[in-house]
Coordinates of C-alpha atoms in Angstrom, one line a residue:
X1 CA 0.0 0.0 0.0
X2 CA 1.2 3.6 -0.7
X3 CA 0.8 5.8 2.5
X4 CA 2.3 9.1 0.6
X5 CA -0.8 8.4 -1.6
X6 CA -2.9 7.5 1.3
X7 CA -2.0 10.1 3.4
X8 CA -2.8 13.1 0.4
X9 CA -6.2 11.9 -0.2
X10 CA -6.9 12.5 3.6
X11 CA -5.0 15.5 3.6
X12 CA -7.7 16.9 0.7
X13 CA -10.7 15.2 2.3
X14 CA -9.6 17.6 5.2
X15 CA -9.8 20.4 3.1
X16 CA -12.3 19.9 1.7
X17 CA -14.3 19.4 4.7
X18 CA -12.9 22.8 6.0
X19 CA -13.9 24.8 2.7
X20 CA -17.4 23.1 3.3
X21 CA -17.6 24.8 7.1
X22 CA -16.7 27.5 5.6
X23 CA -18.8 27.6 3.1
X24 CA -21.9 27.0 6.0
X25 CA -20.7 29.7 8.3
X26 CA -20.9 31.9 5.7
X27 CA -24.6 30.6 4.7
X28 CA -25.6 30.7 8.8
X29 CA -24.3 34.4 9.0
X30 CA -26.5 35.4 5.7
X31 CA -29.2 34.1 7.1
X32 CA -28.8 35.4 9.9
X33 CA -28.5 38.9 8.8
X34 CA -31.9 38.2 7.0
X35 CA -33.7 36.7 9.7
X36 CA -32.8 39.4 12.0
X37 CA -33.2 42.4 9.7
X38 CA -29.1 43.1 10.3
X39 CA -26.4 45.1 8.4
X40 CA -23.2 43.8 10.3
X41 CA -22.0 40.8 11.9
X42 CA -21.0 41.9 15.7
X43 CA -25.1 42.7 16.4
X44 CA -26.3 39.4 15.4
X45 CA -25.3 38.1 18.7
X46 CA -26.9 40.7 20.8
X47 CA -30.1 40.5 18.8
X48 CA -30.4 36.8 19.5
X49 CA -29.8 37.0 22.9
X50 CA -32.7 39.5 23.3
X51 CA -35.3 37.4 21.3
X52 CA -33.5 34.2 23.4
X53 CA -34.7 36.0 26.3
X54 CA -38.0 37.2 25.2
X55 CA -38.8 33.6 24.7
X56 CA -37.8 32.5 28.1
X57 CA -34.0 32.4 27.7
X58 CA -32.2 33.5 31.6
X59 CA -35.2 34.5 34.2
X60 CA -33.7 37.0 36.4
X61 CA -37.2 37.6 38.4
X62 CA -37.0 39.1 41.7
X63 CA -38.9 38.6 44.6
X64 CA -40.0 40.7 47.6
X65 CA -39.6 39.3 51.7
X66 CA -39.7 40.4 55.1
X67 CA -38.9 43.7 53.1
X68 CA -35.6 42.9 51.0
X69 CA -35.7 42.3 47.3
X70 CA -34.2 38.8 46.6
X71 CA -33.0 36.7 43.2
X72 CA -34.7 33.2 43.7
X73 CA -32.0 31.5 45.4
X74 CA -31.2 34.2 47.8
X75 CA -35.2 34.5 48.3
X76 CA -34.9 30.6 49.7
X77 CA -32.1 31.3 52.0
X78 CA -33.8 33.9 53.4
X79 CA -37.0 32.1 54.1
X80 CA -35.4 29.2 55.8
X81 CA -33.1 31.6 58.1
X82 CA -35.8 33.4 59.4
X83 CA -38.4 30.1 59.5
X84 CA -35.6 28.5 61.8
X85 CA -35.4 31.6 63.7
X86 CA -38.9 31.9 64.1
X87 CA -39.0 28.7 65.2
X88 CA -35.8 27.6 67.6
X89 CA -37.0 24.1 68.4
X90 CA -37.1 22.7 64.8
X91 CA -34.9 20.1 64.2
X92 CA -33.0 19.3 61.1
X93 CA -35.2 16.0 60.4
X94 CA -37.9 18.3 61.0
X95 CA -36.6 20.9 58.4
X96 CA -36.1 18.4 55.7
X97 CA -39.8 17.6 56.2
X98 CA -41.4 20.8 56.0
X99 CA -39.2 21.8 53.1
X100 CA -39.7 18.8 51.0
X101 CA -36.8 17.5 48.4
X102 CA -39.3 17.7 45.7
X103 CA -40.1 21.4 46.2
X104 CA -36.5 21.5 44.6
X105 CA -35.1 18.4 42.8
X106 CA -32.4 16.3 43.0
X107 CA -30.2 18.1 45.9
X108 CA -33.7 19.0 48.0
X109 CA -34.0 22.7 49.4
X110 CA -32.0 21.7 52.8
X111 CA -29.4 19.0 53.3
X112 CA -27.7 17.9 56.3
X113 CA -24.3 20.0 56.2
X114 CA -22.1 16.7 56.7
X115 CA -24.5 15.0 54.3
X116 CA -23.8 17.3 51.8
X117 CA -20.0 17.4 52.6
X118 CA -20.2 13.6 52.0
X119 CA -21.8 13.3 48.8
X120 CA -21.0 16.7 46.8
X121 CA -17.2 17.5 46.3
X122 CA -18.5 20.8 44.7
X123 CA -21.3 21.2 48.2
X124 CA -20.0 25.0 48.5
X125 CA -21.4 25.7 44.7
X126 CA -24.1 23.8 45.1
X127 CA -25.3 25.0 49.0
X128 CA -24.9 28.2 51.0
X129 CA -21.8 26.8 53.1
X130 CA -20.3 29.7 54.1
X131 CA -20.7 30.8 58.6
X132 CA -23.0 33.1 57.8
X133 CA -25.0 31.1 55.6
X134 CA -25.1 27.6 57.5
X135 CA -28.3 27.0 59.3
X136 CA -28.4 25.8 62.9
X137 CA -31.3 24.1 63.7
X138 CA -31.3 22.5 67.4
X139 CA -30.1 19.2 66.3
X140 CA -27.7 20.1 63.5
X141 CA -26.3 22.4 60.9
X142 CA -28.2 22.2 57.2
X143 CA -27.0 23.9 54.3
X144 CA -29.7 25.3 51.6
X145 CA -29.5 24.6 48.3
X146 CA -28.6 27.5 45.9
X147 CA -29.5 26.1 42.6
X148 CA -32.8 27.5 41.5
X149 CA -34.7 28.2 38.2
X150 CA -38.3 29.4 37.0
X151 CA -39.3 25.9 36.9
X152 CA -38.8 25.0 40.9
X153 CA -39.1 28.1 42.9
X154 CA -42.7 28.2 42.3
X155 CA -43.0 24.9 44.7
X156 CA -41.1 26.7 47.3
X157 CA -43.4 29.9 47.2
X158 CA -46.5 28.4 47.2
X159 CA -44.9 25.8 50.3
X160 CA -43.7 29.3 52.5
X161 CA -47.4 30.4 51.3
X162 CA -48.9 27.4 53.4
X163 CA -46.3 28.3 56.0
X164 CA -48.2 32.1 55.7
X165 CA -44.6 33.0 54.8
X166 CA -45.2 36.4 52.5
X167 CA -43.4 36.6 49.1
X168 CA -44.5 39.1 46.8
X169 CA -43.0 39.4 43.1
X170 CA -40.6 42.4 42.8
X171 CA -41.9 45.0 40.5
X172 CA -40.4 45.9 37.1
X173 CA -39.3 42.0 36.0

């Protein structure tokens, strides 16, 4: 077998791959222009991300409690600090009842802090860890979680509802 010859033929299929890219960047980026009623290249970006987030791209809502204004997971931490203060006695068992796991999802709204530490290597991006943040409840610290969306805070709203926790929508979202 001749590699030299081998070898050339893959060389041009590379090519020729590349021109074809090429060739469809330059087809995505007219069309894009089109689609977007655009003269130059550097707003076609900036225009999708505003139609991305019309359509319900990045939800940066804000939410009104005990006075503050709060993004969604700061709102949560804020409603388990002062339900724990409220309410000395509560345990951590207790906590993880009345704040389901499925008012969140996989990590839960409050976790055990060495249960977290156990299982998460990443448990500081994933739960408020720091001193200030760490909930003492009368039978153990609990961290809560800090990943929330538009599609689970609503759960945890209408659950601090039932608690006749008030949480009001921030104007101008």
């Amino acid at each position: 077998m001749n590699y030299d010859r081998f070898i050339l033929e893959l060389l041009n299929r590379v090519a020729a791959l590349e021109d074809e890219i090429n060739n469809l960047k330059s087809e995505i980026t007219e069309v894009k222009k089109n689609m977007y009623n655009i003269d130059d290249n550097a707003n076609i970006e900036s225009k999708q991300n505003s139609i991305i987030n019309s359509f319900g791209g990045r939800d940066a809502t804000k939410y009104i409690f005990n006075g503050r204004i709060y993004c969604k997971n700061r709102l949560v931490l804020a409603v388990v600090k002062k339900f724990v203060e409220e309410n000395p006695d509560v345990t951590a068992e207790e906590l993880l009842i009345i704040f389901d796991k499925t008012l969140q999802g996989s990590l839960g709204v409050v976790q055990l802090a060495n249960v977290a530490k156990m299982n998460y290597s990443d448990y500081s991006i994933r739960f408020f860890a720091s001193d200030d943040e760490i909930i003492h409840t009368a039978t153990g610290d609990c961290y809560v979680c800090s990943q929330w969306s538009k599609y689970n805070i609503n759960g945890f709203i209408t659950r601090a509802k039932q608690l006749n926790i008030d949480i009001q929508v921030a104007p101008n979202n």
